[in-house]
Each structure stands twice: as structure tokens, then as C-alpha cells.
Coordinates of N, CA and C and ligand atoms in Angstrom, one line a residue:
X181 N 18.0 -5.3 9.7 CA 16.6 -4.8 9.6 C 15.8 -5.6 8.6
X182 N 14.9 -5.7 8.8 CA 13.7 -6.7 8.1 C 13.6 -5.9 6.8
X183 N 14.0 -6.6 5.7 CA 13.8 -5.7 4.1 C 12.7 -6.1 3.4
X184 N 12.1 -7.1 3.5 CA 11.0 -7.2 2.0 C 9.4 -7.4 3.0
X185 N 9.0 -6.0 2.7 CA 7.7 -5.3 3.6 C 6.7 -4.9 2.6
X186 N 6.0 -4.9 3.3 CA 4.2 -4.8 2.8 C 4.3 -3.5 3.8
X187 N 3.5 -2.4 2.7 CA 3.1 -1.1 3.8 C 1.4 -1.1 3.5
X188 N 0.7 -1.2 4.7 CA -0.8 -1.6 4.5 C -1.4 -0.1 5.3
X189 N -2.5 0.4 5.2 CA -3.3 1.7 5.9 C -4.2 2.0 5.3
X190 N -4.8 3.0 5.6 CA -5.8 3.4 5.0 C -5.2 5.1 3.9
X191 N -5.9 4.9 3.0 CA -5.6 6.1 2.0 C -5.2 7.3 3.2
X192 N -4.5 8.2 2.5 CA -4.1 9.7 3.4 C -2.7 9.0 4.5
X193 N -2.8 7.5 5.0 CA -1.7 7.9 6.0 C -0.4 7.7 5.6
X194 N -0.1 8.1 4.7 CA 1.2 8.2 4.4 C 2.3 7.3 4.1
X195 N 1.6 6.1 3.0 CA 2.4 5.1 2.8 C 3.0 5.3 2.0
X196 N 3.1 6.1 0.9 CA 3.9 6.5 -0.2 C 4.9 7.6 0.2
X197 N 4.5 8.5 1.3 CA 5.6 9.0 1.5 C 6.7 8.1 2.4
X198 N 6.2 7.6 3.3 CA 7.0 6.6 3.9 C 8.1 5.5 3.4
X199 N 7.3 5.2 2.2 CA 8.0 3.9 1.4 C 8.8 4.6 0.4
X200 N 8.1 5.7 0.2 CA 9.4 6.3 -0.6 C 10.7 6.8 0.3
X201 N 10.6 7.1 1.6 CA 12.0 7.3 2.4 C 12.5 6.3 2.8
X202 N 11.8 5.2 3.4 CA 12.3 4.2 3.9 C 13.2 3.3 2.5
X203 N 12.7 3.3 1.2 CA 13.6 2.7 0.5 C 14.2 3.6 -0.1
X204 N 14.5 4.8 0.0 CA 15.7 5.2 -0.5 C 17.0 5.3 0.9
X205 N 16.6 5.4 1.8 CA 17.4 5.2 2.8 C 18.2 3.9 3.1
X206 N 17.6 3.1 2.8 CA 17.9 2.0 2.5 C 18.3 0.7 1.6
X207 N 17.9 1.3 0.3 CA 18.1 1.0 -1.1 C 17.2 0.1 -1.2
X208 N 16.4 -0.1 -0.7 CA 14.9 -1.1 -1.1 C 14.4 -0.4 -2.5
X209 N 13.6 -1.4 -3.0 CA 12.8 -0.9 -4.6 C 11.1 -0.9 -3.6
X210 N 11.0 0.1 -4.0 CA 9.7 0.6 -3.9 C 8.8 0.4 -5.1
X211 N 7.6 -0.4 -4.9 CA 6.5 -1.0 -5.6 C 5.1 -0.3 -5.2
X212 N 4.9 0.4 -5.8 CA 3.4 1.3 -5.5 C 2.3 1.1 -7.0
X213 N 1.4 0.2 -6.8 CA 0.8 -0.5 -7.4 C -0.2 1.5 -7.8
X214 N -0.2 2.1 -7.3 CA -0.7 3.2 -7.1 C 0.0 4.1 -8.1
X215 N 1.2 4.2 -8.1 CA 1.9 5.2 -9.2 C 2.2 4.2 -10.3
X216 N 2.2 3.3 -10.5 CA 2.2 2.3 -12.2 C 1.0 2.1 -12.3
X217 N 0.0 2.2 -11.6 CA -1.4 2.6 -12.5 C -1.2 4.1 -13.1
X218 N -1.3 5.2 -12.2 CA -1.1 7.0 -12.9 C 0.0 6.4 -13.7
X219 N 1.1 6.0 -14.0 CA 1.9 6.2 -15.0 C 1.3 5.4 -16.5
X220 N 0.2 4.1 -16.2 CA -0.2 3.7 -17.3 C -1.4 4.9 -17.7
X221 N -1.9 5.7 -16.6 CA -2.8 6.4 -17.3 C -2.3 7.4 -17.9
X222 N -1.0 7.9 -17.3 CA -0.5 9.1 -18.3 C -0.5 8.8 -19.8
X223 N 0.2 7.6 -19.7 CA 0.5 7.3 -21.1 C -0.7 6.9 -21.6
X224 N -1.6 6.8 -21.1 CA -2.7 6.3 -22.3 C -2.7 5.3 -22.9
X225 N -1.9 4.7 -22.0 CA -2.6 3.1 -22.3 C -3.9 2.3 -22.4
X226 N -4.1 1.1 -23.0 CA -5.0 0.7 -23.1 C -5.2 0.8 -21.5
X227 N -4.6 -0.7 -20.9 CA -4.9 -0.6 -19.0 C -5.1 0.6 -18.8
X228 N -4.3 1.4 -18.9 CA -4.4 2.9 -18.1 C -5.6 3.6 -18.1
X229 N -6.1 3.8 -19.8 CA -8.0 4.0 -20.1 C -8.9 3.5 -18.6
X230 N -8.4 1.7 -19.1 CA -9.7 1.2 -17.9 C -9.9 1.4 -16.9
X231 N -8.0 1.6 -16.0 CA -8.1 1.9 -14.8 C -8.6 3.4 -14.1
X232 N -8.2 4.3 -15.2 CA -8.1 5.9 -14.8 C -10.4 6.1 -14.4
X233 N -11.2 5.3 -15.1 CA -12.9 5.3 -15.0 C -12.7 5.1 -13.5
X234 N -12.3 4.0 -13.1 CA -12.1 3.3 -11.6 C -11.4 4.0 -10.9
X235 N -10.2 5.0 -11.1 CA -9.4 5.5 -9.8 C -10.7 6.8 -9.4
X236 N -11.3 7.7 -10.6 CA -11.6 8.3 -10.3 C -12.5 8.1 -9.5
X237 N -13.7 7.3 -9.4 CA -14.6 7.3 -8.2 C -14.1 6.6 -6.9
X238 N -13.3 6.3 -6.9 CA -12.8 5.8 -5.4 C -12.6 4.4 -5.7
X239 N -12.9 3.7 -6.4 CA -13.4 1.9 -6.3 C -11.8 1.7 -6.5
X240 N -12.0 0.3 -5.8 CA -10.5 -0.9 -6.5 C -10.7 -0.9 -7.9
X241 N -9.1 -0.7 -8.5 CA -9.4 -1.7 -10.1 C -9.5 -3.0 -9.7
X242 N -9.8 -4.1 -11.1 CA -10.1 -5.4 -10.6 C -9.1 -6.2 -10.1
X243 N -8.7 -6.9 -9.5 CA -7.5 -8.0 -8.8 C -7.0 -8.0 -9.7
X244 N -7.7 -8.8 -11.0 CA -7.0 -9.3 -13.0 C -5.9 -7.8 -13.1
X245 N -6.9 -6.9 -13.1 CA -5.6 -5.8 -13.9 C -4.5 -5.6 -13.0
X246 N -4.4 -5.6 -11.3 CA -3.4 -5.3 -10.8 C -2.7 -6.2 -10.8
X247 N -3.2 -7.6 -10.8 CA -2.2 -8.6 -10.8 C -1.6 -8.9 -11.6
X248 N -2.0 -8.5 -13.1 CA -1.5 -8.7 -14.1 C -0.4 -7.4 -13.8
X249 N -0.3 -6.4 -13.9 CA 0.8 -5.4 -13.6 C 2.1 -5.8 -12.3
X250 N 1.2 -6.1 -11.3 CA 2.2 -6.9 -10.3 C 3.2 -7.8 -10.9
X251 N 2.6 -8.7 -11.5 CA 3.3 -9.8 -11.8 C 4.8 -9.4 -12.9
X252 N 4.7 -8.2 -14.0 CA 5.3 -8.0 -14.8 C 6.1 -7.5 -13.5
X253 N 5.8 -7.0 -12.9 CA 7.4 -5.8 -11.8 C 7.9 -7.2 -10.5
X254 N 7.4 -8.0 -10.6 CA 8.0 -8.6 -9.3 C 9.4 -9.9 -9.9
X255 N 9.4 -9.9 -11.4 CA 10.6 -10.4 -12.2 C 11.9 -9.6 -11.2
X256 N 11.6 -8.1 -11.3 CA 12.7 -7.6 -10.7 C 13.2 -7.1 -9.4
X257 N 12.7 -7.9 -8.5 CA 12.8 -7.9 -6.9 C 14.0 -8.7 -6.8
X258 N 14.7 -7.7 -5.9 CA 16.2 -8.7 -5.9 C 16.0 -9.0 -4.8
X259 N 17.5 -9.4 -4.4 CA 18.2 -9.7 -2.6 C 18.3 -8.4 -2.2
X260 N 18.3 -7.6 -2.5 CA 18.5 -6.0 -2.0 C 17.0 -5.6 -1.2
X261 N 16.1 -6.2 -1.3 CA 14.9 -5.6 0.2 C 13.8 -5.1 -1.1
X262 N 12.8 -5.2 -1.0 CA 11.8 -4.5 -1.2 C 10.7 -3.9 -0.5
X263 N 10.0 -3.0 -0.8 CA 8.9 -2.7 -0.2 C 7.3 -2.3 -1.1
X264 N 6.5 -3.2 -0.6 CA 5.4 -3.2 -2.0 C 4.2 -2.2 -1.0
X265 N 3.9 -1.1 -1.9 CA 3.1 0.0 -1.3 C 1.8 0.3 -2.2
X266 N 0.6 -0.2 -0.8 CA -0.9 0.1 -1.7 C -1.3 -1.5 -2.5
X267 N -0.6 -2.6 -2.1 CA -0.7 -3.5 -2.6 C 0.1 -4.6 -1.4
X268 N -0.9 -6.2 -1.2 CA -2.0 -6.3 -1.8 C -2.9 -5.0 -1.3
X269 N -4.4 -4.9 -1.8 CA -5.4 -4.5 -1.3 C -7.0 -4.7 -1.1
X270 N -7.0 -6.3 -1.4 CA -7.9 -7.7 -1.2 C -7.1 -8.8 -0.7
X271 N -7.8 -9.5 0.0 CA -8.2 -11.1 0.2 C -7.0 -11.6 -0.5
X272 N -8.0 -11.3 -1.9 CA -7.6 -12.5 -3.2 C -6.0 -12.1 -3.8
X273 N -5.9 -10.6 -3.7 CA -4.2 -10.1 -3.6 C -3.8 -11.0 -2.8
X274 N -3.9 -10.7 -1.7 CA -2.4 -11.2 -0.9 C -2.7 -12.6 -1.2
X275 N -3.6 -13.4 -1.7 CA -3.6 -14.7 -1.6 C -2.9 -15.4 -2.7
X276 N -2.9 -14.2 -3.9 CA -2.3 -14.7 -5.2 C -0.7 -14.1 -5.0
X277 N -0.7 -12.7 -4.0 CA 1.0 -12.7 -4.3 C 1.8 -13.6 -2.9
X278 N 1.3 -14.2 -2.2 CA 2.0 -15.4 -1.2 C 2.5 -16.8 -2.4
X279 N 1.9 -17.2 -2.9 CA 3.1 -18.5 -3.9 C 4.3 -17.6 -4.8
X280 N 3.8 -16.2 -5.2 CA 4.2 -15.7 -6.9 C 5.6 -14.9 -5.6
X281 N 5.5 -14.7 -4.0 CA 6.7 -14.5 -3.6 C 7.5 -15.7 -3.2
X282 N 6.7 -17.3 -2.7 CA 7.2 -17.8 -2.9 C 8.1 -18.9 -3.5
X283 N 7.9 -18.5 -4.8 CA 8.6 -19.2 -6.1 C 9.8 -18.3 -6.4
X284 N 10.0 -16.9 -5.7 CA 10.9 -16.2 -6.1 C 11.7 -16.5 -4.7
X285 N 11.5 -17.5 -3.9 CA 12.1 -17.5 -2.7 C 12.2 -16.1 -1.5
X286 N 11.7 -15.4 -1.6 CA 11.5 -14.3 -1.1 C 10.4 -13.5 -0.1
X287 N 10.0 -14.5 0.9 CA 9.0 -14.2 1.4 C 8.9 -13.6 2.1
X288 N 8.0 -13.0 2.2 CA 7.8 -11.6 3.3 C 8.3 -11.6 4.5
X289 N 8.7 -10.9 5.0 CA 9.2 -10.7 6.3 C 8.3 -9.9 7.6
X290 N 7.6 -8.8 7.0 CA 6.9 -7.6 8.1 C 5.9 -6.7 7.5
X291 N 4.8 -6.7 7.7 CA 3.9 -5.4 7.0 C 3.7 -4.5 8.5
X292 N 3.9 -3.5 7.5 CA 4.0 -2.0 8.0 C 2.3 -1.7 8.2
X293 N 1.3 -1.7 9.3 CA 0.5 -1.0 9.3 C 0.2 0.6 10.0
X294 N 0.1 1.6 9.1 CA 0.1 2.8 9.7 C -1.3 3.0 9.7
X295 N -1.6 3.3 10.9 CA -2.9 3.6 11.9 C -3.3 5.5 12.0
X296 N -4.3 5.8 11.4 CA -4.4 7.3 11.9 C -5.9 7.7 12.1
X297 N -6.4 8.7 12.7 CA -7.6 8.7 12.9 C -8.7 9.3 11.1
X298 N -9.8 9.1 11.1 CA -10.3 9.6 9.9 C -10.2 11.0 9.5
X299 N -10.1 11.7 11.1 CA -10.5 13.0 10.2 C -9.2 13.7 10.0
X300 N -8.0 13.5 10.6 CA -6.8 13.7 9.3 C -6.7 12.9 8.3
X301 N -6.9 12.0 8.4 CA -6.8 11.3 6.9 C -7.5 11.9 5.9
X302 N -8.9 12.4 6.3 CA -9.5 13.1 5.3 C -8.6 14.8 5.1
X303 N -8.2 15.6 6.2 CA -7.5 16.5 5.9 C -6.4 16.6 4.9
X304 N -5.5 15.0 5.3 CA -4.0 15.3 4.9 C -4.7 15.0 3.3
X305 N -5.8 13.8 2.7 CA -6.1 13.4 1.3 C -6.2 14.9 0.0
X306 N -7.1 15.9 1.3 CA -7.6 17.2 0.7 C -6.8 18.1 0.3
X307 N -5.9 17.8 0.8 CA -4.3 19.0 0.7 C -3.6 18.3 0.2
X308 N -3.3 17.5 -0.5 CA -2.7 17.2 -1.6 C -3.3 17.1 -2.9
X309 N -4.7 17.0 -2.9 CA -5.1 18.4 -4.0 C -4.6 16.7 -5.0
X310 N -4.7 15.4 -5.1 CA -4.8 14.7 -6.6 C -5.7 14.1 -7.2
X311 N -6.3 14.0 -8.4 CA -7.2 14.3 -8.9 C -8.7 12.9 -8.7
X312 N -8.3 11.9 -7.6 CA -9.2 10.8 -7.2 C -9.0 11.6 -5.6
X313 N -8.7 13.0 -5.0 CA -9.0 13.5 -3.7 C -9.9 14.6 -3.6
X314 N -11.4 13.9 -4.3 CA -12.5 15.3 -3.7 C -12.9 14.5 -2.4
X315 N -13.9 15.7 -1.8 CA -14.0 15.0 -0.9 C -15.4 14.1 -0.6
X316 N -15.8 13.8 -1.5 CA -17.2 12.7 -2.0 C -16.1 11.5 -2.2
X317 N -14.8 11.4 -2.9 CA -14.3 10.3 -3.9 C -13.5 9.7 -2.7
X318 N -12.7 10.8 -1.5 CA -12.0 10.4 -0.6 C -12.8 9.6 0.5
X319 N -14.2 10.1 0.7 CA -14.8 9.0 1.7 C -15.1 7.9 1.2
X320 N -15.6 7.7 0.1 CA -15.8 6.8 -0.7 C -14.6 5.5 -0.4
X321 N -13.5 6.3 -0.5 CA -11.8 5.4 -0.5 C -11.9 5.3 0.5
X322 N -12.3 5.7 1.8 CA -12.3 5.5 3.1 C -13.3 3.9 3.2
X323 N -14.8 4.1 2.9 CA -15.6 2.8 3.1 C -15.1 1.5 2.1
X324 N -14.5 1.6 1.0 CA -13.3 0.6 0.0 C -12.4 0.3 1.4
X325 N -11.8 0.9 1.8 CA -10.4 0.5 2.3 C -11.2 -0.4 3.6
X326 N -12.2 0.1 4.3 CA -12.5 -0.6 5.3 C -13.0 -1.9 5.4
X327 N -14.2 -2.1 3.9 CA -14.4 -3.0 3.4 C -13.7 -4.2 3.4
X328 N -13.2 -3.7 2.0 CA -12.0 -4.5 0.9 C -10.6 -4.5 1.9
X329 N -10.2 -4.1 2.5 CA -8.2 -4.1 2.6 C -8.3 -3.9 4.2
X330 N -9.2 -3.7 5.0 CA -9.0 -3.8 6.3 C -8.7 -5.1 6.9
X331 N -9.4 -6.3 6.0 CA -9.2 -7.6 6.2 C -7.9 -8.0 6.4
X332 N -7.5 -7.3 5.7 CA -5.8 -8.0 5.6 C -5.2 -7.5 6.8
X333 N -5.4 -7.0 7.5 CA -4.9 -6.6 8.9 C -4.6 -7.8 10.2
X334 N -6.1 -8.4 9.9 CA -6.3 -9.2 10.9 C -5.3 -10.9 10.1
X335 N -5.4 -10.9 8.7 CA -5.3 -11.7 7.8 C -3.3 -12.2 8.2
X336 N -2.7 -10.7 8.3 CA -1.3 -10.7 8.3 C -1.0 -11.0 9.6
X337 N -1.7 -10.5 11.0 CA -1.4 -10.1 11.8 C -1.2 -11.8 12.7
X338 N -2.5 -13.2 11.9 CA -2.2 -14.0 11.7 C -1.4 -14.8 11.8
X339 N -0.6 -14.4 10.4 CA 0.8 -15.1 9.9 C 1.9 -14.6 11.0
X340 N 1.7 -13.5 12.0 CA 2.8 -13.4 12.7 C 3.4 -12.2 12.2
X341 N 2.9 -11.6 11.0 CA 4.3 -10.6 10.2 C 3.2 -9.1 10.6
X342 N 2.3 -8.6 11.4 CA 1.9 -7.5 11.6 C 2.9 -6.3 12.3
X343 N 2.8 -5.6 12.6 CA 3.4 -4.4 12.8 C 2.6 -3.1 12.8
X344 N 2.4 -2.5 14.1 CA 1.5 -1.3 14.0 C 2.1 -0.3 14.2
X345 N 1.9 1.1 13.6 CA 2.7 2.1 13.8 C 1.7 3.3 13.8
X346 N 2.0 4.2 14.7 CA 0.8 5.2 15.0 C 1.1 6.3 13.9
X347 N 0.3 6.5 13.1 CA 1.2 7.4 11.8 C 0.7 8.6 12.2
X348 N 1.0 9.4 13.3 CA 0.5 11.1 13.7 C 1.8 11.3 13.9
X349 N 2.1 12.9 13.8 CA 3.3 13.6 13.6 C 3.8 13.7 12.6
X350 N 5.1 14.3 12.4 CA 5.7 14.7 11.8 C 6.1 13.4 11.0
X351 N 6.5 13.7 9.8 CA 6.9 12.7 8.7 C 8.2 11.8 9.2
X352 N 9.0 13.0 9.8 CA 10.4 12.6 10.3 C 10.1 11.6 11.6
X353 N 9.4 11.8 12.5 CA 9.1 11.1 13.3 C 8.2 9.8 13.2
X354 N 7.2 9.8 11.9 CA 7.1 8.5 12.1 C 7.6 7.5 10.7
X355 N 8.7 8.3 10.3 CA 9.8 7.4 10.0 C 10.7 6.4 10.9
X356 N 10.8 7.5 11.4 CA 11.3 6.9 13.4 C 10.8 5.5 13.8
X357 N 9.6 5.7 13.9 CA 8.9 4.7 14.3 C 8.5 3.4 13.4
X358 N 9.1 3.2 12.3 CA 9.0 2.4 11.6 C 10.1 1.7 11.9
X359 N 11.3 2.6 11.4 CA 12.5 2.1 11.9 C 12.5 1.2 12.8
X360 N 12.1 1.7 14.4 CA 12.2 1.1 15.5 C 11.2 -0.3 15.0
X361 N 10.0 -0.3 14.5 CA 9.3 -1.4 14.9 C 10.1 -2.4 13.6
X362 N 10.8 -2.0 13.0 CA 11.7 -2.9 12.2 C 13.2 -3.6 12.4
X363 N 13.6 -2.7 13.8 CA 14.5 -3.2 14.3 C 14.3 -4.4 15.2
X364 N 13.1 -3.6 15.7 CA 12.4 -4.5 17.3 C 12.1 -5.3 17.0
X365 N 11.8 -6.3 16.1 CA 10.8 -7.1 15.6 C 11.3 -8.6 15.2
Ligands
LIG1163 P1 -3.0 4.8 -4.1 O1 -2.0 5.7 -4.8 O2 -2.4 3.6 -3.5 O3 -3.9 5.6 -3.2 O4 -4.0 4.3 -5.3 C1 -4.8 5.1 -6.0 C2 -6.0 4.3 -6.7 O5 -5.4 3.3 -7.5 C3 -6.8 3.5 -5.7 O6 -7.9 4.3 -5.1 C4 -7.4 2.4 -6.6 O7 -8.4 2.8 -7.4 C5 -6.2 2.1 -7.4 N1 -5.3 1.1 -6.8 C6 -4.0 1.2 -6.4 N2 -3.5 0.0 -5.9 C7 -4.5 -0.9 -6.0 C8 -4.7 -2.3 -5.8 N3 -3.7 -3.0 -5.2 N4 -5.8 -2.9 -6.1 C9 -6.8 -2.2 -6.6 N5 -6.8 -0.9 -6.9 C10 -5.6 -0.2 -6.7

């Protein structure tokens, strides 16, 4: 099965719960550029300060601060598979982490796109109730993602390495479906 993945979607469909089953099932390291920002803001970091102004209204932080965070976690990507979740999510991302995977010899293999309609998206964002999901900040994340990170769809799909996956149903089932399109592929 294909190990070192990019999981790309729009907010609400379920890339963090996905990436987090798919790499423990598998022993992949799961990279969520999404939880090492909340973890610098818990701590009150300096980054953490700047990014936590930016998560709350919906906006991207800037490329500089993710890529500066990227860059410190991708020393530790092994031969054991990865999967990088919520990242890239610009242009200029995936355009800076294509050499910084290729110097590690480790080039991508398959991005995960999980496809769902908006108005669960906005449901499942609301019910998880975290603190960048009102529902002004979630549409907001909706016209960002469309913007900014829809590009990369067409961008990947390109390179040959796309993958679409219908992310409705049950959790269990479109694990399933990952699976398969990672077998099949
Ligand atoms: P997530 O947990 O992936 O939904 O990310 C939560 C928030 O963190 C986003 O709404 C952004 O403000 C920020 N964020 C996470 N990943 C990135 C990224 N790759 N580029 C810019 N901002 C990001």
C-alpha cells in the first residue's frame, strides 16, 4: 500500500480523523500542521500568540510560519510511511515542500482527496463544538479553502498522484474507502 500521503479536503471532512486511523493502523506518523499550531498555542508560544489571532477568524497562517514549523517535523519522517494532514494548503506550500521531500528522498506517492457536500461539512464543523467552529468563522474556512487549497486539487491531480474519496457515511466505512483507493492505485 502506498505510505507517504498528503490528505487534502475541505475543513469538517474528516481528515484528522482519518489520518489519525489510517496511521495508526498502519504505523504511519501523522503530521497535522493543524494540531502543532493548537499545541504551540497552548503553550503560549511566541508562534503560537501569532498564529492563535489567525486560526480564530478562519484565515491561513502565513506560508513563513507553517513552513518554518513543517520544516522542523519533516527531519523526522522515516521509511515507515507518513501521512501529512491539513498541509500543504497553498500553491506556494506544496511548491516549497516538493524539493524539502525531495532531498529527503521521499517523494510522495498519493493524496487523499476527501469530497463532501457543504452543508454537512458545516454540520459535522458545528458539532465538534472547537473554538475556530462558529458558524460565521466556519464559512469563512469554507471560502479560504476554496480559494487558497482548492487549487491543489487540480495541481496534484496533474502530477498523477490524485485520489478521490466520497467522505459520506460512517467513519468506518470511509476508512474503507481509502484503503481501497490505496490499494487500487
Ligand atoms: P485544521 O486543524 O487543519 O482545520 O487547521 C486549523 C487552522 O489552523 C486553520 O483554519 C488555519 O488557520 C491553520 N492552519 C492549519 N494548517 C495550515 C496550513 N497548512 N497553512 C496555513 N494555515 C494552517
Amino acid at each position: 500500500m502506498k505510505n507517504r500521503l498528503l490528505f487534502l479536503g475541505p475543513p469538517g471532512a474528516g481528515k484528522g480523523t482519518q489520518a489519525a486511523r489510517l496511521s495508526a493502523s498502519h504505523g504511519m506518523k501523522h503530521l497535522s500542521t493543524g494540531d502543532l499550531l493548537r499545541s504551540e498555542v497552548a503553550a503560549g508560544s511566541d508562534l503560537g500568540k501569532e498564529a492563535e489571532a489567525v486560526m480564530n477568524t478562519g484565515e491561513l497562517v502565513s506560508d513563513t510560519l507553517v513552513l518554518a514549523i513543517v520544516k522542523a517535523q519533516l527531519g523526522s519522517l522515516d521509511g515507515g510511511g507518513w501521512l501529512l494532514d491539513g498541509f500543504p494548503r497553498t500553491v506556494v506550500q506544496a511548491e516549497a515542500l516538493a524539493p524539502l521531500l525531495d532531498s529527503l528522498k521521499q517523494p510522495l506517492e498519493a493524496v487523499v482527496l476527501l469530497e463532501l457536500d457543504d452543508a454537512v461539512l458545516i454540520e459535522r464543523m458545528l458539532a465538534r463544538g472547537r473554538a475556530d467552529d462558529t458558524e460565521d468563522v466556519i464559512r469563512h474556512r469554507l471560502e479560504v479553502y476554496r480559494e487558497k487549497t482548492a487549487p491543489l486539487i487540480d495541481y496534484y491531480r496533474q502530477q498523477g498522484l490524485l485520489l478521490s474519496v466520497e467522505a459520506q457515511g460512517s467513519v468506518e466505512a470511509i476508512t474503507e474507502r481509502i484503503e481501497q483507493a490505496l490499494q487500487g492505485s
